[in-house]
mmCIF file of C-alpha atoms and ligand atoms in Angstrom:
data_model
loop_
_atom_site.group_PDB
_atom_site.id
_atom_site.type_symbol
_atom_site.label_atom_id
_atom_site.label_comp_id
_atom_site.label_asym_id
_atom_site.label_seq_id
_atom_site.Cartn_x
_atom_site.Cartn_y
_atom_site.Cartn_z
ATOM 1 C CA ALA A 139 -33.591 21.929 24.714
ATOM 2 C CA LEU A 140 -37.111 22.444 23.207
ATOM 3 C CA LEU A 141 -36.255 25.404 21.308
ATOM 4 C CA ASP A 142 -32.536 25.549 20.030
ATOM 5 C CA ILE A 143 -31.596 29.091 19.363
ATOM 6 C CA SER A 144 -27.737 28.526 19.687
ATOM 7 C CA PRO A 145 -25.758 29.757 16.740
ATOM 8 C CA LYS A 146 -23.115 27.199 17.380
ATOM 9 C CA PRO A 147 -24.496 23.771 16.628
ATOM 10 C CA LEU A 148 -21.592 21.970 18.328
ATOM 11 C CA ALA A 149 -21.448 23.854 21.526
ATOM 12 C CA GLY A 150 -21.031 21.384 24.369
ATOM 13 C CA ARG A 151 -19.627 18.644 22.191
ATOM 14 C CA LYS A 152 -16.392 17.219 22.752
ATOM 15 C CA ILE A 153 -14.624 16.067 19.629
ATOM 16 C CA ILE A 154 -11.245 14.246 19.231
ATOM 17 C CA VAL A 155 -9.271 14.795 15.869
ATOM 18 C CA THR A 156 -6.129 13.181 14.900
ATOM 19 C CA SER A 157 -3.798 14.927 12.278
ATOM 20 C CA GLY A 158 -0.515 14.595 10.505
ATOM 21 C CA PRO A 159 2.094 11.740 10.168
ATOM 22 C CA THR A 160 3.594 9.677 12.954
ATOM 23 C CA HIS A 161 7.417 9.421 13.229
ATOM 24 C CA GLU A 162 8.618 5.890 14.127
ATOM 25 C CA PRO A 163 12.070 5.787 15.535
ATOM 26 C CA ILE A 164 15.015 3.644 14.203
ATOM 27 C CA ASP A 165 17.644 5.017 16.394
ATOM 28 C CA PRO A 166 18.065 8.390 18.292
ATOM 29 C CA VAL A 167 18.548 10.318 14.869
ATOM 30 C CA ARG A 168 16.597 8.378 12.155
ATOM 31 C CA TYR A 169 12.854 7.493 11.756
ATOM 32 C CA ILE A 170 10.152 6.226 9.359
ATOM 33 C CA ALA A 171 7.631 8.718 8.331
ATOM 34 C CA ASN A 172 5.275 9.728 5.462
ATOM 35 C CA ARG A 173 4.161 12.830 3.344
ATOM 36 C CA SER A 174 1.142 13.939 5.463
ATOM 37 C CA SER A 175 1.368 17.773 6.215
ATOM 38 C CA GLY A 176 -1.390 17.822 8.650
ATOM 39 C CA LYS A 177 -3.290 20.553 6.752
ATOM 40 C CA GLN A 178 -6.457 18.688 6.294
ATOM 41 C CA GLY A 179 -6.616 17.361 9.862
ATOM 42 C CA HIS A 180 -5.636 20.869 11.274
ATOM 43 C CA ALA A 181 -8.199 22.552 9.055
ATOM 44 C CA ILE A 182 -11.042 19.865 10.447
ATOM 45 C CA ALA A 183 -10.193 20.646 14.078
ATOM 46 C CA ALA A 184 -10.450 24.491 13.301
ATOM 47 C CA ALA A 185 -13.812 24.104 11.345
ATOM 48 C CA LEU A 186 -15.316 21.902 14.273
ATOM 49 C CA ALA A 187 -14.083 24.592 16.901
ATOM 50 C CA ARG A 188 -15.701 27.433 14.783
ATOM 51 C CA LEU A 189 -19.081 25.572 15.244
ATOM 52 C CA GLY A 190 -18.411 25.582 19.011
ATOM 53 C CA ALA A 191 -17.172 22.241 19.795
ATOM 54 C CA ASP A 192 -14.592 21.536 22.437
ATOM 55 C CA VAL A 193 -11.894 20.185 20.172
ATOM 56 C CA HIS A 194 -8.907 18.075 21.223
ATOM 57 C CA LEU A 195 -6.305 17.600 18.421
ATOM 58 C CA VAL A 196 -3.782 14.970 18.621
ATOM 59 C CA SER A 197 -1.107 15.771 16.321
ATOM 60 C CA GLY A 198 1.734 14.028 14.901
ATOM 61 C CA PRO A 199 5.025 16.080 14.006
ATOM 62 C CA VAL A 200 3.728 18.869 11.498
ATOM 63 C CA GLY A 201 5.246 22.066 10.108
ATOM 64 C CA ILE A 202 2.090 24.002 10.644
ATOM 65 C CA ALA A 203 0.691 26.040 13.744
ATOM 66 C CA ASP A 204 -1.764 24.551 16.080
ATOM 67 C CA PRO A 205 -5.353 25.846 15.156
ATOM 68 C CA ALA A 206 -7.196 28.625 16.922
ATOM 69 C CA ASP A 207 -9.420 27.622 19.824
ATOM 70 C CA VAL A 208 -8.312 24.011 19.841
ATOM 71 C CA THR A 209 -6.480 21.996 22.595
ATOM 72 C CA THR A 210 -3.563 20.505 20.879
ATOM 73 C CA LEU A 211 -1.403 17.473 22.096
ATOM 74 C CA HIS A 212 1.700 16.950 20.156
ATOM 75 C CA VAL A 213 3.013 13.261 19.868
ATOM 76 C CA GLU A 214 5.674 11.431 17.686
ATOM 77 C CA THR A 215 4.683 7.793 17.352
ATOM 78 C CA ALA A 216 1.595 5.922 16.660
ATOM 79 C CA ASN A 217 1.623 4.443 20.192
ATOM 80 C CA GLU A 218 1.678 7.830 21.740
ATOM 81 C CA MET A 219 -1.159 8.787 19.499
ATOM 82 C CA ARG A 220 -3.056 5.742 20.353
ATOM 83 C CA GLU A 221 -2.510 6.525 24.161
ATOM 84 C CA ALA A 222 -3.543 10.143 23.717
ATOM 85 C CA VAL A 223 -6.645 9.554 22.103
ATOM 86 C CA GLU A 224 -7.543 6.748 24.688
ATOM 87 C CA GLN A 225 -6.897 9.159 27.525
ATOM 88 C CA LEU A 226 -9.382 11.516 25.899
ATOM 89 C CA LEU A 227 -12.210 9.201 25.750
ATOM 90 C CA PRO A 228 -15.281 9.543 26.336
ATOM 91 C CA ALA A 229 -16.212 11.953 23.554
ATOM 92 C CA ASP A 230 -19.097 12.706 21.371
ATOM 93 C CA ALA A 231 -17.231 12.330 18.022
ATOM 94 C CA ALA A 232 -13.834 11.398 16.859
ATOM 95 C CA VAL A 233 -12.200 12.042 13.383
ATOM 96 C CA PHE A 234 -9.233 10.326 12.349
ATOM 97 C CA VAL A 235 -7.357 12.095 10.003
ATOM 98 C CA ALA A 236 -3.766 11.160 10.711
ATOM 99 C CA ALA A 237 -1.634 9.256 8.447
ATOM 100 C CA VAL A 238 -0.560 6.938 11.052
ATOM 101 C CA ALA A 239 2.546 4.973 10.120
ATOM 102 C CA ASP A 240 1.313 1.170 9.532
ATOM 103 C CA TRP A 241 4.568 -0.269 10.674
ATOM 104 C CA ARG A 242 7.507 0.547 12.969
ATOM 105 C CA SER A 243 10.803 -0.771 13.568
ATOM 106 C CA GLU A 244 10.461 -3.713 16.289
ATOM 107 C CA THR A 245 13.341 -2.097 18.174
ATOM 108 C CA SER A 246 14.750 1.494 18.367
ATOM 109 C CA ALA A 247 18.456 1.410 18.941
ATOM 110 C CA GLY A 248 19.638 3.339 22.012
ATOM 111 C CA GLU A 249 22.766 4.909 20.280
ATOM 112 C CA LYS A 250 22.979 5.882 16.610
ATOM 113 C CA ILE A 251 23.463 2.911 14.452
ATOM 114 C CA LYS A 252 26.976 2.980 12.793
ATOM 115 C CA LYS A 253 28.289 1.737 9.579
ATOM 116 C CA VAL A 254 30.491 -1.113 10.109
ATOM 117 C CA ALA A 255 32.940 -1.892 7.300
ATOM 118 C CA GLY A 256 32.027 -5.158 5.687
ATOM 119 C CA GLU A 257 28.611 -5.720 7.591
ATOM 120 C CA GLY A 258 26.323 -4.024 5.124
ATOM 121 C CA PRO A 259 23.175 -2.216 5.924
ATOM 122 C CA PRO A 260 21.104 -3.138 9.140
ATOM 123 C CA ALA A 261 18.121 -5.249 8.569
ATOM 124 C CA LEU A 262 15.033 -3.592 10.182
ATOM 125 C CA GLN A 263 12.486 -5.875 11.639
ATOM 126 C CA MET A 264 9.303 -4.032 11.274
ATOM 127 C CA ILE A 265 6.057 -4.693 13.137
ATOM 128 C CA GLU A 266 2.484 -3.515 12.860
ATOM 129 C CA ASN A 267 1.250 -0.469 14.733
ATOM 130 C CA PRO A 268 -2.003 -0.246 16.418
ATOM 131 C CA ASP A 269 -4.905 0.810 14.372
ATOM 132 C CA ILE A 270 -6.188 3.804 16.343
ATOM 133 C CA LEU A 271 -9.488 4.322 14.387
ATOM 134 C CA ALA A 272 -10.514 0.570 14.697
ATOM 135 C CA GLY A 273 -9.717 0.617 18.439
ATOM 136 C CA VAL A 274 -12.134 3.462 18.993
ATOM 137 C CA GLY A 275 -14.740 2.052 16.648
ATOM 138 C CA HIS A 276 -14.991 -1.087 18.634
ATOM 139 C CA HIS A 277 -14.298 0.537 22.037
ATOM 140 C CA ARG A 278 -16.766 0.264 24.940
ATOM 141 C CA LYS A 279 -16.497 4.053 25.082
ATOM 142 C CA ARG A 280 -16.989 4.446 21.440
ATOM 143 C CA PRO A 281 -18.248 8.072 20.575
ATOM 144 C CA SER A 282 -21.600 8.203 18.822
ATOM 145 C CA LEU A 283 -19.960 9.501 15.777
ATOM 146 C CA VAL A 284 -16.568 8.012 14.398
ATOM 147 C CA VAL A 285 -15.282 9.390 11.156
ATOM 148 C CA GLY A 286 -12.318 7.974 9.276
ATOM 149 C CA PHE A 287 -10.243 8.831 6.082
ATOM 150 C CA ALA A 288 -9.102 6.373 3.509
ATOM 151 C CA ALA A 289 -6.006 7.388 1.544
ATOM 152 C CA GLU A 290 -5.882 5.542 -1.509
ATOM 153 C CA THR A 291 -3.980 5.229 -4.839
ATOM 154 C CA GLN A 292 -6.381 2.742 -6.390
ATOM 155 C CA ASP A 293 -9.812 1.283 -5.922
ATOM 156 C CA LEU A 294 -10.793 4.180 -3.866
ATOM 157 C CA VAL A 295 -14.508 3.348 -3.177
ATOM 158 C CA ARG A 296 -14.240 -0.324 -2.615
ATOM 159 C CA ASN A 297 -11.242 0.188 -0.130
ATOM 160 C CA ALA A 298 -13.105 2.903 1.647
ATOM 161 C CA GLU A 299 -16.166 0.566 2.005
ATOM 162 C CA ALA A 300 -13.930 -2.044 3.437
ATOM 163 C CA LYS A 301 -12.402 0.282 5.906
ATOM 164 C CA LEU A 302 -15.914 1.561 7.071
ATOM 165 C CA ARG A 303 -17.026 -2.100 7.921
ATOM 166 C CA LYS A 304 -13.655 -3.193 9.306
ATOM 167 C CA LYS A 305 -13.120 -0.127 11.624
ATOM 168 C CA SER A 306 -16.709 0.502 12.348
ATOM 169 C CA ALA A 307 -16.873 4.029 11.391
ATOM 170 C CA ASP A 308 -19.928 5.937 10.493
ATOM 171 C CA PHE A 309 -18.383 7.757 7.757
ATOM 172 C CA ILE A 310 -15.282 7.499 5.768
ATOM 173 C CA VAL A 311 -13.825 10.342 3.778
ATOM 174 C CA ALA A 312 -12.182 8.825 0.648
ATOM 175 C CA ASN A 313 -9.136 10.543 -0.499
ATOM 176 C CA ASP A 314 -6.980 9.820 -3.675
ATOM 177 C CA VAL A 315 -3.466 10.336 -2.666
ATOM 178 C CA SER A 316 -1.914 9.149 -5.960
ATOM 179 C CA PRO A 317 1.111 11.377 -6.746
ATOM 180 C CA GLU A 318 -0.887 12.766 -9.758
ATOM 181 C CA SER A 319 -3.726 14.069 -7.510
ATOM 182 C CA GLY A 320 -1.289 16.460 -5.624
ATOM 183 C CA VAL A 321 -3.262 15.880 -2.614
ATOM 184 C CA MET A 322 -0.422 14.855 -0.153
ATOM 185 C CA GLY A 323 0.910 18.146 0.878
ATOM 186 C CA GLY A 324 -1.177 20.260 -1.348
ATOM 187 C CA ASP A 325 -4.037 22.679 -0.483
ATOM 188 C CA ARG A 326 -6.735 21.103 -2.306
ATOM 189 C CA ASN A 327 -8.570 17.824 -1.839
ATOM 190 C CA ARG A 328 -11.282 15.758 -3.819
ATOM 191 C CA VAL A 329 -13.125 13.505 -1.423
ATOM 192 C CA ARG A 330 -16.159 11.267 -1.416
ATOM 193 C CA ILE A 331 -18.060 10.464 1.735
ATOM 194 C CA VAL A 332 -18.718 6.852 2.097
ATOM 195 C CA SER A 333 -21.259 5.731 4.553
ATOM 196 C CA LYS A 334 -23.799 2.994 4.906
ATOM 197 C CA ALA A 335 -26.299 5.271 3.079
ATOM 198 C CA GLY A 336 -24.106 5.168 -0.084
ATOM 199 C CA VAL A 337 -21.285 7.429 -1.707
ATOM 200 C CA GLU A 338 -21.649 11.136 -1.977
ATOM 201 C CA GLU A 339 -19.165 12.787 -4.373
ATOM 202 C CA TRP A 340 -17.719 16.222 -3.406
ATOM 203 C CA PRO A 341 -16.330 18.517 -6.245
ATOM 204 C CA GLU A 342 -12.566 19.293 -5.783
ATOM 205 C CA MET A 343 -12.097 22.171 -3.257
ATOM 206 C CA SER A 344 -9.701 23.529 -0.815
ATOM 207 C CA LYS A 345 -8.722 21.847 2.256
ATOM 208 C CA ASP A 346 -10.547 24.232 4.350
ATOM 209 C CA GLU A 347 -13.613 24.038 2.231
ATOM 210 C CA VAL A 348 -13.675 20.071 2.799
ATOM 211 C CA ALA A 349 -13.060 20.922 6.585
ATOM 212 C CA THR A 350 -16.036 23.249 6.807
ATOM 213 C CA ARG A 351 -18.228 21.017 4.929
ATOM 214 C CA LEU A 352 -17.397 17.962 7.037
ATOM 215 C CA ALA A 353 -17.896 19.858 10.157
ATOM 216 C CA ALA A 354 -21.393 21.000 9.096
ATOM 217 C CA LEU A 355 -22.208 17.221 8.173
ATOM 218 C CA MET A 356 -20.977 16.153 11.548
ATOM 219 C CA ALA A 357 -23.104 18.885 13.201
ATOM 220 C CA GLU A 358 -26.052 17.716 11.222
ATOM 221 C CA ARG A 359 -25.568 14.109 12.157
ATOM 222 C CA LEU A 360 -24.898 14.750 16.075
ATOM 223 C CA LYS A 361 -28.207 16.901 16.288
ATOM 224 C CA THR A 362 -30.167 13.764 16.010
ATOM 225 C CA ILE A 363 -28.034 12.178 18.964
ATOM 226 C CA THR A 364 -29.045 13.423 22.447
ATOM 227 C CA VAL A 365 -26.227 14.676 24.740
HETATM 228 N N1 CTP B 145 -5.662 4.662 11.001
HETATM 229 C C1 CTP B 145 -5.335 4.653 12.362
HETATM 230 N N2 CTP B 145 -4.405 3.987 12.812
HETATM 231 C C2 CTP B 145 -3.638 3.232 11.970
HETATM 232 C C3 CTP B 145 -3.774 3.122 10.682
HETATM 233 C C4 CTP B 145 -4.905 3.927 10.065
HETATM 234 O O1 CTP B 145 -6.048 5.416 13.195
HETATM 235 N N3 CTP B 145 -2.540 2.465 12.614
HETATM 236 C C5 CTP B 145 -6.842 5.549 10.389
HETATM 237 C C6 CTP B 145 -6.416 6.702 9.591
HETATM 238 O O2 CTP B 145 -6.330 7.796 10.371
HETATM 239 C C7 CTP B 145 -7.655 6.727 8.698
HETATM 240 C C8 CTP B 145 -8.109 5.348 8.507
HETATM 241 O O3 CTP B 145 -7.600 4.699 9.730
HETATM 242 O O4 CTP B 145 -8.739 7.415 9.382
HETATM 243 C C9 CTP B 145 -7.551 4.692 7.412
HETATM 244 O O5 CTP B 145 -6.125 4.782 7.081
HETATM 245 P P1 CTP B 145 -5.403 4.206 5.990
HETATM 246 O O6 CTP B 145 -4.031 4.310 5.962
HETATM 247 O O7 CTP B 145 -6.150 4.637 4.806
HETATM 248 O O8 CTP B 145 -5.793 2.559 6.064
HETATM 249 P P2 CTP B 145 -5.063 1.399 6.633
HETATM 250 O O9 CTP B 145 -6.247 0.651 7.588
HETATM 251 O O10 CTP B 145 -3.920 1.700 7.261
HETATM 252 O O11 CTP B 145 -4.851 0.571 5.375
HETATM 253 P P3 CTP B 145 -3.876 0.831 4.151
HETATM 254 O O12 CTP B 145 -2.952 1.882 4.524
HETATM 255 O O13 CTP B 145 -3.336 -0.572 3.927
HETATM 256 O O14 CTP B 145 -4.655 1.274 2.916
HETATM 257 CA CA1 CA B 146 -2.240 3.118 6.342
#
């Protein structure tokens, strides 16, 4: 439009968000998982919806409610999350906040694995999961704005810059997840925004505030991209 009087800067924009952990089955009663709560991803989905976006949240198993005014799809595994995201393309933007399990057990037993006297524990053969963000970053239907996270316990910025390049993202939100940071499962976060333009350090704030600020940054960036 020549004159934009809309108070909702993301109206008409379709945005995909991934959030939470994934669960990778070993047998019908056991799985491999991680400590992600989904708080940051869900807060980002909600913040984007508040700016008027048509938000599709693909959530792993979390103990928190679906955000308001967001279409939420529930998945368990990395493969299911990848498939759901793929089905949602094309989109204007995508934000990958999920702590996707890097590996899964190559096979999942059909029955509960039993202890067998004298045999010892089972040896799990692990294989790598698909990288959902990298797949979308290099996709023929790549959204014009792709945002990833980098969960690191060391060399935060250097690792985030490597992920920016390798996964072809526009922004990487670099996140210190060392146990001392208290970020995993907590309500606060301290992030750096890594892009080709450099590194922007944000002060420590609540996960809701990070979400609001990131949504505003995305709206600003999408303004320069035609629908
Ligand atoms: N990611 C993804 N699919 C995966 C692994 C990661 O979409 N299979 C996304 C995450 O959602 C995040 C970004 O990639 O946006 C970085 O995730 P992270 O775990 O920090 O990086 P990895 O590439 O998995 O590398 P590592 O865990 O070894 O640091
Ligand atoms: Ca990982």
